[in-house]
Amino acid sequence: MFVIDFIKNNFFSLIFLLIFVSVIQFYINYFNRPSKIPGPIPIPIFGNIFQIGSDLPAALENFQKKYGDLYEFYMGNSRVIVISRPDLIEKVWSPSSIKTTKFIWRTSYSEGIDELDLGTKGMVLNRNIEVWALNRKFMSTISAPSFLRESIKLSNKIIDEIFDYWKIIEKKGMKIDFSKWSDALGADIVATSATGKRMISTAELFDDLNIDNEKSKIKGTWQNGSKFTKAIHLYNQSMSFMMLLPTSFRRNIPFVKDLNKNFLDNKDWISQELNRIISERREEIENTPLDQPLEPNILTLLLTTNTERDLDKVSVGKFDRPLTDDEAKSIIREVFTGGLDTTSNSLAFIIFYIAKHRDVYLKIRDEVLNVFGTLENPDLTYESYGKLKYMEAVISEGIRIFPTISSMPRAATEDVEFDGFSIKADTTVYTDYRAVSNNPKYFKNPEIFNPDRFLNDEKESITKFTYLPFGNGVRICPGKAWAMIQMKTFLIKLVCTFDIESANNYNTPKYIYSTVSRPVDINIYVKTRKNQYL
């Protein structure tokens, strides 16, 4: 009874004492850690969250200026190492096989990531290497020439629809917020390619402008398309939150627990929506006679693998059974989470810069004319895209100067050393792409938009591991080829159809950070091109 009475009478004092002891223990462990890498001093539970704020790229830029090319910070109580020097980056990204790399994991273990169904499923954050490797083989479909040819056709069709809207906008003298249009374009391409269900984000964006009551005649077949796109964006945002905060904190602190529930409810809704789409597609496949072809979208390829309707598009080694709905869902969800927030954002940043540099725009147009022989509805073949070397340089320079993914994590599977500092297994190591690709040590006048640096002799002189737009090694982005096809298709169609002019009076694009850098207010004016050679 004495103990119970003592606790009752001194409850708040005991709570304060426990917190005080925990804080003291935290700092004892911090200041006595074996490898004292430079970095900002964290606080318990929160780590360096208050120094980072809502803009991780800007925070890393400030940290790098203060602490150099190797430093640490804390996300909650988890230690994170940041590197931005080529020899250190090579240690993380160079190995090209599972057997030789020490950085096969994407991030250190996180209970929150498991709650999002990402720790053992899909690809991006999957720590189950056997499942990851299998899913990666299935994802190889998006780099197959047959798929890329279909992607060119689909992109071409959707871009033509967009340009019909833009010609109406042009007549009104209105500016175009390309950051919104690129986002809608990406959603329509990814959703339709992934599932065969036509999303009409671009049509809805035009309808919302309400220009003289004109409405798009394009109809979609995805009932909840716009809601699903927003849910995927929220899902991507939730990853940082779930990794950053300890589980007990997320589940019990007022307001925070509501946000936690919102993210998990959103995850469940996405799962239910994908279950519906998969069920509908299975039924469509079953009701299609064997002698009739199936539409070769990604979901169909997944659902027919190792069945009598197998389209024989994917080589999956010894895997000899059909995929379950849950397996197919985890892969198709990765197509959305990886495809919606990357390519479209990169394209918007690229448009920002070429709208500021008319000489670059005209060089792209000259190259398109030389490759296709005409600017009047050129025949876009997959084989011709490899000849667009200057366009590739423009894309590369846009990604270099303002990368959508400014830093990329990897986690060590065993203890490693950087510059004599010992880093324990399961520690996350961030490669700061933006810091290294904008470092004057490696790129002359890095603040200047100059595609020529990716051509000929200048390209050959670029220091290895200073430019990794799609990563490198064993976990290089499987969507690289698809992303390049989408961006090239848009740029070809754009220079053939319009002249553009920047409507922004600033020289660096604006963005908000939400797991990736999302462009805002990328405003341009368009004018229909009148002469083939102008």
mmCIF file of N, CA and C in Angstrom, residues 399-509:
data_model
loop_
_atom_site.group_PDB
_atom_site.id
_atom_site.type_symbol
_atom_site.label_atom_id
_atom_site.label_comp_id
_atom_site.label_asym_id
_atom_site.label_seq_id
_atom_site.Cartn_x
_atom_site.Cartn_y
_atom_site.Cartn_z
ATOM 1 N N ILE A 399 17.998 17.540 -64.635
ATOM 2 C CA ILE A 399 18.013 16.701 -63.430
ATOM 3 C C ILE A 399 19.216 17.034 -62.555
ATOM 4 N N ARG A 400 20.358 17.359 -63.191
ATOM 5 C CA ARG A 400 21.553 17.704 -62.410
ATOM 6 C C ARG A 400 21.359 18.981 -61.606
ATOM 7 N N ILE A 401 20.891 20.025 -62.257
ATOM 8 C CA ILE A 401 20.839 21.328 -61.605
ATOM 9 C C ILE A 401 19.728 21.396 -60.557
ATOM 10 N N PHE A 402 18.643 20.618 -60.771
ATOM 11 C CA PHE A 402 17.555 20.640 -59.800
ATOM 12 C C PHE A 402 16.905 19.267 -59.724
ATOM 13 N N PRO A 403 17.549 18.329 -59.039
ATOM 14 C CA PRO A 403 17.013 16.957 -58.985
ATOM 15 C C PRO A 403 15.733 16.869 -58.171
ATOM 16 N N THR A 404 14.762 16.174 -58.720
ATOM 17 C CA THR A 404 13.521 15.921 -57.986
ATOM 18 C C THR A 404 13.796 15.112 -56.728
ATOM 19 N N ILE A 405 14.618 14.078 -56.871
ATOM 20 C CA ILE A 405 15.059 13.295 -55.714
ATOM 21 C C ILE A 405 16.432 13.836 -55.335
ATOM 22 N N SER A 406 16.468 14.698 -54.335
ATOM 23 C CA SER A 406 17.708 15.406 -54.008
ATOM 24 C C SER A 406 18.678 14.547 -53.223
ATOM 25 N N SER A 407 18.172 13.511 -52.554
ATOM 26 C CA SER A 407 19.041 12.600 -51.814
ATOM 27 C C SER A 407 18.390 11.226 -51.799
ATOM 28 N N MET A 408 19.227 10.195 -51.728
ATOM 29 C CA MET A 408 18.708 8.828 -51.796
ATOM 30 C C MET A 408 19.339 7.994 -50.682
ATOM 31 N N PRO A 409 18.510 7.286 -49.902
ATOM 32 C CA PRO A 409 19.057 6.475 -48.804
ATOM 33 C C PRO A 409 19.411 5.052 -49.222
ATOM 34 N N ARG A 410 20.382 4.514 -48.550
ATOM 35 C CA ARG A 410 20.699 3.094 -48.572
ATOM 36 C C ARG A 410 21.090 2.706 -47.151
ATOM 37 N N ALA A 411 20.898 1.445 -46.777
ATOM 38 C CA ALA A 411 21.257 0.994 -45.434
ATOM 39 C C ALA A 411 22.258 -0.144 -45.522
ATOM 40 N N ALA A 412 23.255 -0.091 -44.646
ATOM 41 C CA ALA A 412 24.317 -1.095 -44.648
ATOM 42 C C ALA A 412 23.832 -2.399 -44.038
ATOM 43 N N THR A 413 24.207 -3.522 -44.666
ATOM 44 C CA THR A 413 23.869 -4.839 -44.137
ATOM 45 C C THR A 413 24.925 -5.344 -43.158
ATOM 46 N N GLU A 414 26.057 -4.651 -43.078
ATOM 47 C CA GLU A 414 27.119 -4.990 -42.130
ATOM 48 C C GLU A 414 27.886 -3.710 -41.800
ATOM 49 N N ASP A 415 28.741 -3.780 -40.787
ATOM 50 C CA ASP A 415 29.519 -2.606 -40.404
ATOM 51 C C ASP A 415 30.416 -2.182 -41.569
ATOM 52 N N VAL A 416 30.497 -0.856 -41.779
ATOM 53 C CA VAL A 416 31.359 -0.319 -42.832
ATOM 54 C C VAL A 416 32.162 0.849 -42.274
ATOM 55 N N GLU A 417 33.181 1.273 -43.014
ATOM 56 C CA GLU A 417 33.992 2.411 -42.613
ATOM 57 C C GLU A 417 33.986 3.472 -43.696
ATOM 58 N N PHE A 418 33.810 4.713 -43.269
ATOM 59 C CA PHE A 418 33.954 5.873 -44.133
ATOM 60 C C PHE A 418 34.995 6.785 -43.502
ATOM 61 N N ASP A 419 36.108 7.006 -44.189
ATOM 62 C CA ASP A 419 37.154 7.907 -43.689
ATOM 63 C C ASP A 419 37.582 7.577 -42.261
ATOM 64 N N GLY A 420 37.637 6.294 -41.936
ATOM 65 C CA GLY A 420 38.065 5.892 -40.598
ATOM 66 C C GLY A 420 36.970 5.875 -39.565
ATOM 67 N N PHE A 421 35.778 6.333 -39.933
ATOM 68 C CA PHE A 421 34.633 6.293 -39.025
ATOM 69 C C PHE A 421 33.897 4.969 -39.214
ATOM 70 N N SER A 422 33.615 4.293 -38.125
ATOM 71 C CA SER A 422 32.900 3.028 -38.187
ATOM 72 C C SER A 422 31.396 3.275 -38.150
ATOM 73 N N ILE A 423 30.680 2.676 -39.087
ATOM 74 C CA ILE A 423 29.227 2.828 -39.179
ATOM 75 C C ILE A 423 28.601 1.456 -39.037
ATOM 76 N N LYS A 424 27.724 1.317 -38.073
ATOM 77 C CA LYS A 424 27.154 0.010 -37.760
ATOM 78 C C LYS A 424 26.156 -0.440 -38.825
ATOM 79 N N ALA A 425 26.002 -1.756 -38.902
ATOM 80 C CA ALA A 425 25.011 -2.340 -39.806
ATOM 81 C C ALA A 425 23.623 -1.783 -39.491
ATOM 82 N N ASP A 426 22.805 -1.690 -40.528
ATOM 83 C CA ASP A 426 21.427 -1.186 -40.451
ATOM 84 C C ASP A 426 21.379 0.314 -40.157
ATOM 85 N N THR A 427 22.441 1.019 -40.490
ATOM 86 C CA THR A 427 22.447 2.483 -40.419
ATOM 87 C C THR A 427 22.144 3.029 -41.808
ATOM 88 N N THR A 428 21.253 3.997 -41.881
ATOM 89 C CA THR A 428 20.908 4.595 -43.164
ATOM 90 C C THR A 428 21.982 5.579 -43.599
ATOM 91 N N VAL A 429 22.381 5.483 -44.861
ATOM 92 C CA VAL A 429 23.362 6.400 -45.444
ATOM 93 C C VAL A 429 22.694 7.127 -46.610
ATOM 94 N N TYR A 430 22.580 8.443 -46.490
ATOM 95 C CA TYR A 430 22.007 9.252 -47.554
ATOM 96 C C TYR A 430 23.109 9.728 -48.492
ATOM 97 N N THR A 431 22.893 9.582 -49.787
ATOM 98 C CA THR A 431 23.753 10.222 -50.777
ATOM 99 C C THR A 431 23.073 11.524 -51.184
ATOM 100 N N ASP A 432 23.756 12.636 -50.962
ATOM 101 C CA ASP A 432 23.190 13.952 -51.268
ATOM 102 C C ASP A 432 23.481 14.289 -52.730
ATOM 103 N N TYR A 433 22.568 13.872 -53.616
ATOM 104 C CA TYR A 433 22.740 14.105 -55.054
ATOM 105 C C TYR A 433 22.897 15.593 -55.368
ATOM 106 N N ARG A 434 22.053 16.386 -54.751
ATOM 107 C CA ARG A 434 22.031 17.811 -55.075
ATOM 108 C C ARG A 434 23.345 18.477 -54.702
ATOM 109 N N ALA A 435 23.934 18.084 -53.573
ATOM 110 C CA ALA A 435 25.188 18.686 -53.141
ATOM 111 C C ALA A 435 26.320 18.347 -54.092
ATOM 112 N N VAL A 436 26.413 17.084 -54.481
ATOM 113 C CA VAL A 436 27.545 16.679 -55.326
ATOM 114 C C VAL A 436 27.365 17.142 -56.765
ATOM 115 N N SER A 437 26.126 17.171 -57.267
ATOM 116 C CA SER A 437 25.915 17.573 -58.667
ATOM 117 C C SER A 437 25.928 19.085 -58.850
ATOM 118 N N ASN A 438 25.949 19.823 -57.752
ATOM 119 C CA ASN A 438 26.056 21.282 -57.820
ATOM 120 C C ASN A 438 27.337 21.777 -57.159
ATOM 121 N N ASN A 439 28.320 20.896 -57.049
ATOM 122 C CA ASN A 439 29.595 21.251 -56.435
ATOM 123 C C ASN A 439 30.563 21.738 -57.516
ATOM 124 N N PRO A 440 31.091 22.952 -57.395
ATOM 125 C CA PRO A 440 32.007 23.476 -58.420
ATOM 126 C C PRO A 440 33.294 22.669 -58.570
ATOM 127 N N LYS A 441 33.600 21.788 -57.619
ATOM 128 C CA LYS A 441 34.759 20.908 -57.774
ATOM 129 C C LYS A 441 34.560 19.951 -58.950
ATOM 130 N N TYR A 442 33.302 19.603 -59.214
ATOM 131 C CA TYR A 442 33.010 18.574 -60.209
ATOM 132 C C TYR A 442 32.287 19.119 -61.437
ATOM 133 N N PHE A 443 31.593 20.250 -61.300
ATOM 134 C CA PHE A 443 30.875 20.846 -62.418
ATOM 135 C C PHE A 443 31.184 22.343 -62.467
ATOM 136 N N LYS A 444 31.791 22.773 -63.558
ATOM 137 C CA LYS A 444 32.145 24.182 -63.723
ATOM 138 C C LYS A 444 30.880 25.029 -63.783
ATOM 139 N N ASN A 445 30.865 26.103 -63.008
ATOM 140 C CA ASN A 445 29.697 26.997 -62.948
ATOM 141 C C ASN A 445 28.398 26.193 -62.793
ATOM 142 N N PRO A 446 28.280 25.444 -61.716
ATOM 143 C CA PRO A 446 27.134 24.525 -61.578
ATOM 144 C C PRO A 446 25.788 25.220 -61.549
ATOM 145 N N GLU A 447 25.761 26.508 -61.205
ATOM 146 C CA GLU A 447 24.489 27.225 -61.131
ATOM 147 C C GLU A 447 23.952 27.596 -62.513
ATOM 148 N N ILE A 448 24.768 27.428 -63.550
ATOM 149 C CA ILE A 448 24.361 27.767 -64.912
ATOM 150 C C ILE A 448 23.781 26.539 -65.610
ATOM 151 N N PHE A 449 22.636 26.717 -66.250
ATOM 152 C CA PHE A 449 22.004 25.639 -67.011
ATOM 153 C C PHE A 449 22.729 25.488 -68.341
ATOM 154 N N ASN A 450 23.492 24.401 -68.480
ATOM 155 C CA ASN A 450 24.351 24.226 -69.644
ATOM 156 C C ASN A 450 24.340 22.768 -70.090
ATOM 157 N N PRO A 451 23.420 22.404 -70.997
ATOM 158 C CA PRO A 451 23.342 21.005 -71.464
ATOM 159 C C PRO A 451 24.614 20.517 -72.144
ATOM 160 N N ASP A 452 25.431 21.435 -72.657
ATOM 161 C CA ASP A 452 26.643 21.034 -73.376
ATOM 162 C C ASP A 452 27.592 20.226 -72.495
ATOM 163 N N ARG A 453 27.475 20.373 -71.182
ATOM 164 C CA ARG A 453 28.380 19.633 -70.296
ATOM 165 C C ARG A 453 28.127 18.117 -70.367
ATOM 166 N N PHE A 454 26.992 17.730 -70.959
ATOM 167 C CA PHE A 454 26.701 16.294 -71.103
ATOM 168 C C PHE A 454 26.895 15.809 -72.540
ATOM 169 N N LEU A 455 27.661 16.561 -73.321
ATOM 170 C CA LEU A 455 27.924 16.177 -74.696
ATOM 171 C C LEU A 455 29.414 15.939 -74.923
ATOM 172 N N ASN A 456 29.715 14.964 -75.763
ATOM 173 C CA ASN A 456 31.061 14.722 -76.286
ATOM 174 C C ASN A 456 32.126 14.670 -75.204
ATOM 175 N N ASP A 457 33.217 15.460 -75.408
ATOM 176 C CA ASP A 457 34.362 15.404 -74.502
ATOM 177 C C ASP A 457 34.005 15.848 -73.094
ATOM 178 N N GLU A 458 33.116 16.846 -72.971
ATOM 179 C CA GLU A 458 32.740 17.326 -71.640
ATOM 180 C C GLU A 458 32.048 16.225 -70.836
ATOM 181 N N LYS A 459 31.213 15.433 -71.498
ATOM 182 C CA LYS A 459 30.534 14.329 -70.818
ATOM 183 C C LYS A 459 31.548 13.312 -70.322
ATOM 184 N N GLU A 460 32.575 13.045 -71.137
ATOM 185 C CA GLU A 460 33.594 12.075 -70.765
ATOM 186 C C GLU A 460 34.394 12.515 -69.551
ATOM 187 N N SER A 461 34.475 13.843 -69.343
ATOM 188 C CA SER A 461 35.293 14.360 -68.245
ATOM 189 C C SER A 461 34.551 14.445 -66.913
ATOM 190 N N ILE A 462 33.267 14.132 -66.909
ATOM 191 C CA ILE A 462 32.487 14.183 -65.668
ATOM 192 C C ILE A 462 33.004 13.122 -64.701
ATOM 193 N N THR A 463 33.309 13.524 -63.489
ATOM 194 C CA THR A 463 33.826 12.602 -62.478
ATOM 195 C C THR A 463 32.789 11.540 -62.146
ATOM 196 N N LYS A 464 33.238 10.285 -62.115
ATOM 197 C CA LYS A 464 32.316 9.199 -61.799
ATOM 198 C C LYS A 464 31.673 9.408 -60.421
ATOM 199 N N PHE A 465 30.423 9.019 -60.331
ATOM 200 C CA PHE A 465 29.641 9.053 -59.095
ATOM 201 C C PHE A 465 29.334 10.481 -58.620
ATOM 202 N N THR A 466 29.411 11.444 -59.546
ATOM 203 C CA THR A 466 28.946 12.794 -59.220
ATOM 204 C C THR A 466 27.581 13.073 -59.851
ATOM 205 N N TYR A 467 27.123 12.152 -60.697
ATOM 206 C CA TYR A 467 25.823 12.318 -61.339
ATOM 207 C C TYR A 467 25.162 10.954 -61.450
ATOM 208 N N LEU A 468 24.179 10.702 -60.586
ATOM 209 C CA LEU A 468 23.484 9.414 -60.545
ATOM 210 C C LEU A 468 21.973 9.654 -60.516
ATOM 211 N N PRO A 469 21.401 10.133 -61.624
ATOM 212 C CA PRO A 469 19.976 10.497 -61.604
ATOM 213 C C PRO A 469 19.040 9.341 -61.318
ATOM 214 N N PHE A 470 19.456 8.132 -61.656
ATOM 215 C CA PHE A 470 18.600 6.965 -61.432
ATOM 216 C C PHE A 470 19.268 5.956 -60.502
ATOM 217 N N GLY A 471 20.237 6.424 -59.718
ATOM 218 C CA GLY A 471 20.972 5.521 -58.864
ATOM 219 C C GLY A 471 22.006 4.753 -59.677
ATOM 220 N N ASN A 472 22.474 3.652 -59.131
ATOM 221 C CA ASN A 472 23.498 2.858 -59.802
ATOM 222 C C ASN A 472 23.548 1.484 -59.143
ATOM 223 N N GLY A 473 24.189 0.547 -59.816
ATOM 224 C CA GLY A 473 24.405 -0.753 -59.208
ATOM 225 C C GLY A 473 23.157 -1.600 -59.125
ATOM 226 N N VAL A 474 23.116 -2.427 -58.090
ATOM 227 C CA VAL A 474 22.109 -3.473 -58.011
ATOM 228 C C VAL A 474 20.695 -2.919 -57.832
ATOM 229 N N ARG A 475 20.543 -1.741 -57.227
ATOM 230 C CA ARG A 475 19.198 -1.189 -57.028
ATOM 231 C C ARG A 475 18.966 0.056 -57.872
ATOM 232 N N ILE A 476 19.569 0.081 -59.068
ATOM 233 C CA ILE A 476 19.307 1.173 -59.994
ATOM 234 C C ILE A 476 17.819 1.196 -60.343
ATOM 235 N N CYS A 477 17.281 2.373 -60.590
ATOM 236 C CA CYS A 477 15.844 2.519 -60.838
ATOM 237 C C CYS A 477 15.418 1.712 -62.067
ATOM 238 N N PRO A 478 14.465 0.789 -61.930
ATOM 239 C CA PRO A 478 14.016 -0.008 -63.078
ATOM 240 C C PRO A 478 13.169 0.793 -64.054
ATOM 241 N N GLY A 479 12.733 1.989 -63.653
ATOM 242 C CA GLY A 479 11.884 2.809 -64.519
ATOM 243 C C GLY A 479 12.634 3.827 -65.348
ATOM 244 N N LYS A 480 13.968 3.728 -65.389
ATOM 245 C CA LYS A 480 14.781 4.711 -66.107
ATOM 246 C C LYS A 480 14.364 4.856 -67.567
ATOM 247 N N ALA A 481 14.282 3.750 -68.292
ATOM 248 C CA ALA A 481 13.960 3.812 -69.717
ATOM 249 C C ALA A 481 12.567 4.385 -69.944
ATOM 250 N N TRP A 482 11.600 3.979 -69.110
ATOM 251 C CA TRP A 482 10.228 4.478 -69.243
ATOM 252 C C TRP A 482 10.182 5.980 -68.987
ATOM 253 N N ALA A 483 10.899 6.441 -67.968
ATOM 254 C CA ALA A 483 10.926 7.868 -67.656
ATOM 255 C C ALA A 483 11.493 8.671 -68.823
ATOM 256 N N MET A 484 12.586 8.182 -69.417
ATOM 257 C CA MET A 484 13.195 8.899 -70.531
ATOM 258 C C MET A 484 12.266 8.932 -71.742
ATOM 259 N N ILE A 485 11.568 7.840 -71.984
ATOM 260 C CA ILE A 485 10.621 7.804 -73.109
ATOM 261 C C ILE A 485 9.521 8.843 -72.912
ATOM 262 N N GLN A 486 8.982 8.932 -71.702
ATOM 263 C CA GLN A 486 7.902 9.889 -71.442
ATOM 264 C C GLN A 486 8.383 11.318 -71.639
ATOM 265 N N MET A 487 9.563 11.640 -71.088
ATOM 266 C CA MET A 487 10.064 13.018 -71.202
ATOM 267 C C MET A 487 10.426 13.363 -72.644
ATOM 268 N N LYS A 488 11.056 12.432 -73.349
ATOM 269 C CA LYS A 488 11.417 12.704 -74.742
ATOM 270 C C LYS A 488 10.182 12.890 -75.610
ATOM 271 N N THR A 489 9.174 12.057 -75.408
ATOM 272 C CA THR A 489 7.956 12.184 -76.205
ATOM 273 C C THR A 489 7.339 13.558 -76.026
ATOM 274 N N PHE A 490 7.276 14.013 -74.769
ATOM 275 C CA PHE A 490 6.678 15.324 -74.539
ATOM 276 C C PHE A 490 7.503 16.428 -75.194
ATOM 277 N N LEU A 491 8.810 16.382 -75.046
ATOM 278 C CA LEU A 491 9.656 17.445 -75.607
ATOM 279 C C LEU A 491 9.596 17.457 -77.137
ATOM 280 N N ILE A 492 9.559 16.285 -77.763
ATOM 281 C CA ILE A 492 9.423 16.228 -79.224
ATOM 282 C C ILE A 492 8.131 16.909 -79.651
ATOM 283 N N LYS A 493 7.041 16.502 -79.008
ATOM 284 C CA LYS A 493 5.740 17.056 -79.380
ATOM 285 C C LYS A 493 5.662 18.555 -79.098
ATOM 286 N N LEU A 494 6.282 18.983 -78.008
ATOM 287 C CA LEU A 494 6.227 20.393 -77.626
ATOM 288 C C LEU A 494 6.920 21.271 -78.652
ATOM 289 N N VAL A 495 8.175 20.935 -79.019
ATOM 290 C CA VAL A 495 8.915 21.804 -79.950
ATOM 291 C C VAL A 495 8.306 21.760 -81.346
ATOM 292 N N CYS A 496 7.615 20.685 -81.673
ATOM 293 C CA CYS A 496 6.947 20.607 -82.969
ATOM 294 C C CYS A 496 5.683 21.461 -83.020
ATOM 295 N N THR A 497 5.096 21.723 -81.879
ATOM 296 C CA THR A 497 3.772 22.353 -81.842
ATOM 297 C C THR A 497 3.799 23.815 -81.401
ATOM 298 N N PHE A 498 4.625 24.126 -80.417
ATOM 299 C CA PHE A 498 4.574 25.456 -79.806
ATOM 300 C C PHE A 498 5.954 26.102 -79.694
ATOM 301 N N ASP A 499 5.919 27.411 -79.611
ATOM 302 C CA ASP A 499 7.001 28.175 -78.992
ATOM 303 C C ASP A 499 6.553 28.430 -77.562
ATOM 304 N N ILE A 500 7.505 28.503 -76.656
ATOM 305 C CA ILE A 500 7.139 28.760 -75.266
ATOM 306 C C ILE A 500 7.950 29.928 -74.719
ATOM 307 N N GLU A 501 7.382 30.553 -73.719
ATOM 308 C CA GLU A 501 8.032 31.690 -73.060
ATOM 309 C C GLU A 501 7.780 31.577 -71.560
ATOM 310 N N SER A 502 8.807 31.814 -70.786
ATOM 311 C CA SER A 502 8.652 31.736 -69.335
ATOM 312 C C SER A 502 7.770 32.868 -68.829
ATOM 313 N N ALA A 503 6.904 32.548 -67.891
ATOM 314 C CA ALA A 503 6.075 33.555 -67.231
ATOM 315 C C ALA A 503 6.545 33.783 -65.799
ATOM 316 N N ASN A 504 7.726 33.252 -65.469
ATOM 317 C CA ASN A 504 8.306 33.421 -64.130
ATOM 318 C C ASN A 504 9.438 34.438 -64.176
ATOM 319 N N ASN A 505 9.465 35.347 -63.207
ATOM 320 C CA ASN A 505 10.517 36.369 -63.170
ATOM 321 C C ASN A 505 11.642 36.006 -62.208
ATOM 322 N N TYR A 506 11.744 34.733 -61.860
ATOM 323 C CA TYR A 506 12.837 34.269 -61.001
ATOM 324 C C TYR A 506 13.599 33.167 -61.737
ATOM 325 N N ASN A 507 14.846 32.940 -61.337
ATOM 326 C CA ASN A 507 15.743 32.067 -62.090
ATOM 327 C C ASN A 507 15.931 30.681 -61.486
ATOM 328 N N THR A 508 15.367 30.449 -60.324
ATOM 329 C CA THR A 508 15.416 29.129 -59.700
ATOM 330 C C THR A 508 13.987 28.682 -59.437
ATOM 331 N N PRO A 509 13.630 27.475 -59.858
ATOM 332 C CA PRO A 509 12.227 27.042 -59.688
ATOM 333 C C PRO A 509 11.817 26.934 -58.233
#
